[in-house]
mmCIF file of C-alpha atoms in Angstrom:
data_model
loop_
_atom_site.group_PDB
_atom_site.id
_atom_site.type_symbol
_atom_site.label_atom_id
_atom_site.label_comp_id
_atom_site.label_asym_id
_atom_site.label_seq_id
_atom_site.Cartn_x
_atom_site.Cartn_y
_atom_site.Cartn_z
ATOM 1 C CA MET A 1073 21.224 -10.310 -3.423
ATOM 2 C CA THR A 1074 18.759 -7.348 -2.064
ATOM 3 C CA VAL A 1075 15.112 -8.261 -1.819
ATOM 4 C CA GLY A 1076 12.974 -5.422 -3.138
ATOM 5 C CA PRO A 1077 9.403 -4.679 -2.691
ATOM 6 C CA ARG A 1078 8.163 -5.888 -6.187
ATOM 7 C CA ASP A 1079 9.780 -9.182 -4.505
ATOM 8 C CA VAL A 1080 8.240 -8.749 -0.989
ATOM 9 C CA LEU A 1081 4.658 -7.956 -2.357
ATOM 10 C CA THR A 1082 3.942 -11.285 -4.071
ATOM 11 C CA GLY A 1083 3.043 -14.910 -3.088
ATOM 12 C CA GLY A 1084 0.193 -13.710 -0.903
ATOM 13 C CA VAL A 1085 2.175 -12.187 2.035
ATOM 14 C CA ALA A 1086 0.436 -10.487 5.050
ATOM 15 C CA CYS A 1087 1.863 -6.898 5.656
ATOM 16 C CA GLY A 1088 1.293 -4.624 8.548
ATOM 17 C CA TRP A 1089 -0.655 -1.418 8.996
ATOM 18 C CA CYS A 1090 0.296 1.475 11.166
ATOM 19 C CA SER A 1091 -2.205 3.951 11.926
ATOM 20 C CA LEU A 1092 -0.367 5.323 15.159
ATOM 21 C CA PRO A 1093 2.504 7.990 14.503
ATOM 22 C CA GLU A 1094 4.894 6.124 16.556
ATOM 23 C CA PRO A 1095 8.142 4.443 15.026
ATOM 24 C CA MET A 1096 8.274 1.811 17.697
ATOM 25 C CA VAL A 1097 5.152 0.556 16.430
ATOM 26 C CA GLY A 1098 6.308 -0.093 13.032
ATOM 27 C CA GLU A 1099 9.561 -1.705 14.223
ATOM 28 C CA ALA A 1100 7.561 -3.757 16.372
ATOM 29 C CA LEU A 1101 5.523 -5.164 13.361
ATOM 30 C CA VAL A 1102 8.646 -5.731 11.075
ATOM 31 C CA ARG A 1103 10.166 -7.720 14.170
ATOM 32 C CA ALA A 1104 6.729 -9.632 14.509
ATOM 33 C CA GLY A 1105 7.223 -10.933 11.148
ATOM 34 C CA PHE A 1106 5.587 -8.637 8.710
ATOM 35 C CA PRO A 1107 7.988 -8.225 5.521
ATOM 36 C CA ALA A 1108 6.374 -4.887 4.849
ATOM 37 C CA VAL A 1109 4.148 -2.296 6.840
ATOM 38 C CA LEU A 1110 1.859 0.102 5.144
ATOM 39 C CA VAL A 1111 1.849 3.518 7.158
ATOM 40 C CA ASP A 1112 -1.657 5.227 6.777
ATOM 41 C CA MET A 1113 -1.819 9.057 6.220
ATOM 42 C CA GLN A 1114 -5.068 8.881 4.927
ATOM 43 C CA HIS A 1115 -7.138 7.677 8.094
ATOM 44 C CA GLY A 1116 -4.076 7.371 10.350
ATOM 45 C CA MET A 1117 -2.633 9.761 12.635
ATOM 46 C CA ALA A 1118 0.772 10.047 10.703
ATOM 47 C CA ASP A 1119 1.830 13.473 9.775
ATOM 48 C CA LEU A 1120 4.748 13.899 7.409
ATOM 49 C CA ALA A 1121 7.307 14.096 10.231
ATOM 50 C CA ALA A 1122 6.001 10.911 11.786
ATOM 51 C CA ALA A 1123 5.651 9.124 8.059
ATOM 52 C CA PHE A 1124 9.377 10.045 7.892
ATOM 53 C CA SER A 1125 10.595 8.462 11.225
ATOM 54 C CA LEU A 1126 8.228 5.365 10.415
ATOM 55 C CA ILE A 1127 10.057 4.916 7.452
ATOM 56 C CA ALA A 1128 13.284 4.910 8.849
ATOM 57 C CA ALA A 1129 12.409 2.490 11.454
ATOM 58 C CA ILE A 1130 10.491 0.010 9.462
ATOM 59 C CA GLN A 1131 13.277 0.035 7.290
ATOM 60 C CA ARG A 1132 16.239 -0.177 9.876
ATOM 61 C CA SER A 1133 14.171 -3.271 11.224
ATOM 62 C CA GLY A 1134 14.775 -4.830 7.590
ATOM 63 C CA GLY A 1135 11.241 -4.277 6.506
ATOM 64 C CA HIS A 1136 10.013 -2.199 3.728
ATOM 65 C CA ALA A 1137 7.525 0.844 4.427
ATOM 66 C CA ILE A 1138 4.721 1.384 2.070
ATOM 67 C CA VAL A 1139 2.679 4.557 2.648
ATOM 68 C CA ARG A 1140 -0.934 5.279 1.787
ATOM 69 C CA ILE A 1141 -0.900 9.402 0.900
ATOM 70 C CA PRO A 1142 -3.906 11.317 1.611
ATOM 71 C CA VAL A 1143 -6.467 11.552 -1.347
ATOM 72 C CA GLY A 1144 -5.029 13.690 -4.183
ATOM 73 C CA ASP A 1145 -1.885 14.266 -2.436
ATOM 74 C CA ASN A 1146 0.175 13.289 -5.146
ATOM 75 C CA ALA A 1147 3.066 15.943 -3.977
ATOM 76 C CA THR A 1148 3.581 14.167 -1.025
ATOM 77 C CA ALA A 1149 4.280 11.087 -2.677
ATOM 78 C CA SER A 1150 7.737 12.243 -3.977
ATOM 79 C CA ARG A 1151 8.444 13.440 -0.490
ATOM 80 C CA LEU A 1152 7.867 10.085 1.171
ATOM 81 C CA LEU A 1153 9.976 8.083 -1.697
ATOM 82 C CA ASP A 1154 12.899 10.804 -1.386
ATOM 83 C CA ALA A 1155 12.461 9.642 2.637
ATOM 84 C CA GLY A 1156 13.198 6.041 1.982
ATOM 85 C CA ALA A 1157 9.703 4.906 1.234
ATOM 86 C CA ALA A 1158 9.449 1.407 -0.730
ATOM 87 C CA ALA A 1159 5.769 2.026 -2.424
ATOM 88 C CA ILE A 1160 3.333 4.659 -2.323
ATOM 89 C CA VAL A 1161 -0.513 3.718 -2.198
ATOM 90 C CA ALA A 1162 -3.047 6.336 -3.431
ATOM 91 C CA PRO A 1163 -6.671 6.251 -2.407
ATOM 92 C CA MET A 1164 -9.361 7.103 -4.731
ATOM 93 C CA ILE A 1165 -7.956 6.744 -7.974
ATOM 94 C CA GLU A 1166 -10.701 6.260 -10.499
ATOM 95 C CA SER A 1167 -9.534 7.077 -14.045
ATOM 96 C CA VAL A 1168 -6.748 6.954 -16.230
ATOM 97 C CA GLU A 1169 -6.013 10.436 -15.611
ATOM 98 C CA ASP A 1170 -6.089 10.161 -11.812
ATOM 99 C CA ALA A 1171 -3.369 7.258 -12.099
ATOM 100 C CA ALA A 1172 -1.376 9.078 -14.904
ATOM 101 C CA ALA A 1173 -1.163 11.818 -12.561
ATOM 102 C CA PHE A 1174 -0.148 10.155 -9.562
ATOM 103 C CA ALA A 1175 2.357 8.198 -11.134
ATOM 104 C CA SER A 1176 4.310 11.347 -12.551
ATOM 105 C CA PHE A 1177 5.183 12.075 -9.048
ATOM 106 C CA VAL A 1178 6.333 8.434 -8.546
ATOM 107 C CA LYS A 1179 8.698 7.941 -11.247
ATOM 108 C CA TYR A 1180 11.462 9.680 -12.534
ATOM 109 C CA PRO A 1181 11.323 10.766 -16.563
ATOM 110 C CA PRO A 1182 10.781 9.023 -18.826
ATOM 111 C CA LEU A 1183 7.981 7.444 -16.964
ATOM 112 C CA GLY A 1184 7.077 10.693 -14.941
ATOM 113 C CA ASN A 1185 8.414 13.927 -13.367
ATOM 114 C CA ARG A 1186 9.673 13.153 -10.146
ATOM 115 C CA SER A 1187 11.883 15.620 -9.087
ATOM 116 C CA TRP A 1188 15.496 14.647 -7.932
ATOM 117 C CA GLY A 1189 16.547 14.739 -4.163
ATOM 118 C CA PRO A 1190 16.376 11.517 -2.364
ATOM 119 C CA SER A 1191 18.967 12.468 0.527
ATOM 120 C CA ARG A 1192 17.463 10.378 3.318
ATOM 121 C CA ALA A 1193 16.588 7.381 0.828
ATOM 122 C CA LEU A 1194 20.153 7.028 -0.385
ATOM 123 C CA GLN A 1195 21.380 7.364 3.773
ATOM 124 C CA LEU A 1196 18.719 4.758 4.644
ATOM 125 C CA SER A 1197 19.907 2.330 2.049
ATOM 126 C CA GLY A 1198 23.512 3.274 1.491
ATOM 127 C CA GLU A 1199 23.000 3.039 -2.248
ATOM 128 C CA GLY A 1200 24.501 5.287 -4.372
ATOM 129 C CA ALA A 1201 23.193 8.245 -6.306
ATOM 130 C CA GLU A 1202 23.382 7.107 -9.766
ATOM 131 C CA SER A 1203 22.709 3.477 -8.973
ATOM 132 C CA TYR A 1204 19.421 4.952 -6.990
ATOM 133 C CA ARG A 1205 18.417 7.292 -9.971
ATOM 134 C CA THR A 1206 18.481 4.399 -12.547
ATOM 135 C CA GLY A 1207 16.815 1.512 -10.797
ATOM 136 C CA ALA A 1208 14.415 3.701 -8.756
ATOM 137 C CA ASN A 1209 11.478 3.466 -11.519
ATOM 138 C CA GLY A 1210 11.655 -0.483 -11.151
ATOM 139 C CA THR A 1211 11.981 -0.505 -7.326
ATOM 140 C CA THR A 1212 10.039 1.933 -5.915
ATOM 141 C CA LEU A 1213 6.359 1.065 -6.431
ATOM 142 C CA ALA A 1214 3.243 3.094 -7.497
ATOM 143 C CA ILE A 1215 -0.051 1.382 -6.383
ATOM 144 C CA ALA A 1216 -3.291 3.005 -7.352
ATOM 145 C CA MET A 1217 -6.388 2.268 -4.722
ATOM 146 C CA ILE A 1218 -9.544 0.560 -6.599
ATOM 147 C CA GLU A 1219 -12.493 1.163 -4.519
ATOM 148 C CA THR A 1220 -15.303 2.949 -6.435
ATOM 149 C CA ALA A 1221 -17.376 1.479 -9.449
ATOM 150 C CA ARG A 1222 -15.864 3.956 -11.901
ATOM 151 C CA ALA A 1223 -12.395 2.726 -10.955
ATOM 152 C CA LEU A 1224 -13.514 -0.772 -11.385
ATOM 153 C CA GLU A 1225 -14.651 -0.041 -14.823
ATOM 154 C CA ALA A 1226 -11.224 1.650 -15.752
ATOM 155 C CA ILE A 1227 -9.225 -1.280 -14.146
ATOM 156 C CA GLY A 1228 -7.659 -2.485 -17.434
ATOM 157 C CA ASP A 1229 -6.501 0.878 -18.702
ATOM 158 C CA ILE A 1230 -5.477 1.672 -15.201
ATOM 159 C CA LEU A 1231 -3.142 -1.299 -15.303
ATOM 160 C CA ALA A 1232 -2.124 -0.296 -18.549
ATOM 161 C CA LEU A 1233 -0.065 2.628 -17.422
ATOM 162 C CA PRO A 1234 3.675 1.864 -17.605
ATOM 163 C CA GLY A 1235 3.867 4.069 -14.589
ATOM 164 C CA ILE A 1236 1.394 1.935 -12.374
ATOM 165 C CA ASP A 1237 2.838 -1.123 -10.551
ATOM 166 C CA GLY A 1238 0.020 -2.600 -9.208
ATOM 167 C CA VAL A 1239 -3.688 -1.607 -7.497
ATOM 168 C CA PHE A 1240 -4.693 -2.355 -3.908
ATOM 169 C CA VAL A 1241 -8.308 -2.978 -3.099
ATOM 170 C CA GLY A 1242 -10.484 -0.888 -0.201
ATOM 171 C CA PRO A 1243 -12.921 -3.553 0.554
ATOM 172 C CA SER A 1244 -15.144 -1.438 2.456
ATOM 173 C CA ASP A 1245 -15.429 1.908 0.054
ATOM 174 C CA LEU A 1246 -15.963 -0.568 -2.427
ATOM 175 C CA SER A 1247 -18.684 -2.067 -1.205
ATOM 176 C CA ILE A 1248 -20.403 1.022 -0.575
ATOM 177 C CA ALA A 1249 -19.856 2.110 -4.032
ATOM 178 C CA LEU A 1250 -21.016 -1.003 -5.281
ATOM 179 C CA SER A 1251 -24.296 -0.616 -3.373
ATOM 180 C CA ASP A 1252 -24.843 2.679 -4.394
ATOM 181 C CA GLY A 1253 -24.305 3.945 -0.560
ATOM 182 C CA ALA A 1254 -26.643 1.441 0.768
ATOM 183 C CA ALA A 1255 -24.440 -0.660 2.808
ATOM 184 C CA MET A 1256 -21.042 -1.444 3.643
ATOM 185 C CA ASP A 1257 -20.615 -5.175 3.417
ATOM 186 C CA ILE A 1258 -17.073 -6.438 2.560
ATOM 187 C CA ASP A 1259 -18.223 -9.835 1.748
ATOM 188 C CA SER A 1260 -21.089 -9.053 -0.531
ATOM 189 C CA PRO A 1261 -21.494 -11.258 -3.785
ATOM 190 C CA ALA A 1262 -20.442 -7.788 -5.629
ATOM 191 C CA ASN A 1263 -17.562 -7.372 -3.788
ATOM 192 C CA LEU A 1264 -16.495 -11.354 -4.138
ATOM 193 C CA ALA A 1265 -17.095 -10.585 -7.728
ATOM 194 C CA ALA A 1266 -15.215 -7.213 -8.333
ATOM 195 C CA PHE A 1267 -12.150 -9.249 -6.217
ATOM 196 C CA ASP A 1268 -12.060 -12.041 -9.232
ATOM 197 C CA ARG A 1269 -12.590 -9.418 -11.974
ATOM 198 C CA ILE A 1270 -9.493 -7.261 -10.333
ATOM 199 C CA VAL A 1271 -6.978 -10.214 -9.801
ATOM 200 C CA ALA A 1272 -7.726 -11.275 -13.278
ATOM 201 C CA ALA A 1273 -6.779 -7.905 -14.708
ATOM 202 C CA THR A 1274 -3.913 -7.472 -12.722
ATOM 203 C CA ARG A 1275 -2.549 -11.001 -13.784
ATOM 204 C CA ALA A 1276 -3.055 -10.180 -17.125
ATOM 205 C CA ALA A 1277 -1.288 -6.684 -17.075
ATOM 206 C CA GLY A 1278 1.611 -8.635 -15.056
ATOM 207 C CA LYS A 1279 1.467 -6.341 -11.989
ATOM 208 C CA ILE A 1280 0.815 -6.738 -8.439
ATOM 209 C CA ALA A 1281 -2.551 -7.109 -6.413
ATOM 210 C CA GLY A 1282 -3.063 -5.935 -3.001
ATOM 211 C CA ILE A 1283 -6.036 -5.873 -0.865
ATOM 212 C CA TYR A 1284 -6.907 -4.822 3.182
ATOM 213 C CA GLY A 1285 -7.531 -7.823 5.085
ATOM 214 C CA ALA A 1286 -9.815 -7.359 8.093
ATOM 215 C CA SER A 1287 -9.070 -10.601 9.957
ATOM 216 C CA PRO A 1288 -6.682 -13.683 9.467
ATOM 217 C CA ALA A 1289 -9.615 -15.528 8.008
ATOM 218 C CA HIS A 1290 -10.006 -12.822 5.172
ATOM 219 C CA VAL A 1291 -6.277 -12.832 4.524
ATOM 220 C CA ARG A 1292 -6.429 -16.741 4.102
ATOM 221 C CA ARG A 1293 -9.379 -15.816 1.694
ATOM 222 C CA TYR A 1294 -7.800 -13.191 -0.292
ATOM 223 C CA ARG A 1295 -4.734 -15.186 -0.846
ATOM 224 C CA ALA A 1296 -6.765 -18.290 -2.114
ATOM 225 C CA ILE A 1297 -8.302 -15.695 -5.063
ATOM 226 C CA GLY A 1298 -5.081 -14.778 -5.912
ATOM 227 C CA PHE A 1299 -4.078 -11.421 -4.130
ATOM 228 C CA ASP A 1300 -0.395 -10.771 -3.882
ATOM 229 C CA PHE A 1301 -0.228 -9.106 -0.630
ATOM 230 C CA VAL A 1302 -2.871 -8.587 1.786
ATOM 231 C CA THR A 1303 -2.459 -6.298 5.048
ATOM 232 C CA LEU A 1304 -3.826 -7.824 7.986
ATOM 233 C CA MET A 1305 -5.874 -5.476 10.198
ATOM 234 C CA SER A 1306 -4.015 -2.482 11.732
ATOM 235 C CA ASP A 1307 -1.770 -1.943 14.516
ATOM 236 C CA THR A 1308 -4.712 -0.493 16.792
ATOM 237 C CA GLY A 1309 -7.039 -3.277 15.706
ATOM 238 C CA LEU A 1310 -3.896 -6.216 16.837
ATOM 239 C CA LEU A 1311 -3.398 -4.303 20.034
ATOM 240 C CA ALA A 1312 -7.199 -4.299 21.022
ATOM 241 C CA ALA A 1313 -7.475 -8.062 19.735
ATOM 242 C CA GLY A 1314 -4.371 -8.881 21.664
ATOM 243 C CA ALA A 1315 -5.110 -6.901 24.762
ATOM 244 C CA ALA A 1316 -8.728 -8.659 24.803
ATOM 245 C CA ALA A 1317 -7.288 -12.237 24.129
ATOM 246 C CA ALA A 1318 -4.887 -11.903 27.000
ATOM 247 C CA LEU A 1319 -7.593 -10.291 29.627
ATOM 248 C CA ALA A 1320 -10.019 -13.277 28.886
ATOM 249 C CA GLU A 1321 -7.177 -15.796 29.305
ATOM 250 C CA SER A 1322 -6.154 -13.946 32.392
ATOM 251 C CA ARG A 1323 -9.831 -14.555 33.873
ATOM 252 C CA GLY A 1324 -9.638 -18.280 33.244
#
């Protein structure tokens, strides 16, 4: 039985994060044990061509590719799904209208208006066209980012949309928003209260809750809060941390 992304992104699993536009990095993260890798097109260096190559490398290595699109770039969501992405994360979703517009590009009718053309996705999966078409709305995920006060207030309505499969929290932006720009503190009391609220709303809706984890300690903390999946650091962060640890050890 094939394990889909909905099954993978549950149970507090730690996922990789790829900012570099290099397919071998995505592959290395999967081979290191991450069941899914998020390709960051918002703040990372991957353009569309690099994202296509990363999706293929991640999937061929046995992982699931999640892609975060640039703000408001919903049309790219459809292209990334056609390339084989398992899930799309959309940043700065602040309202039901934002979420509905995003979901319309991820889901086929009747949930959305995604255009047909998943040629690369079919090549990578080996799935038949009709099987893909009838199952895609349940297996390719639309995940809305919650990272502003306005989004937090609307989370129940956002999660109620049939085309939205879950939410993903950006702790840094959320802390900036909740402090009215005064500070970036991912561990602030306001953030921690918001996390509990987000997890409760997601569970009530029967959907998926994810969050960015800045460290292994944050991953453990967010699992305990109840998040379904947590991305661990980033490729560049892991490289820097590993290099520093190896250098320190080599010096004795």
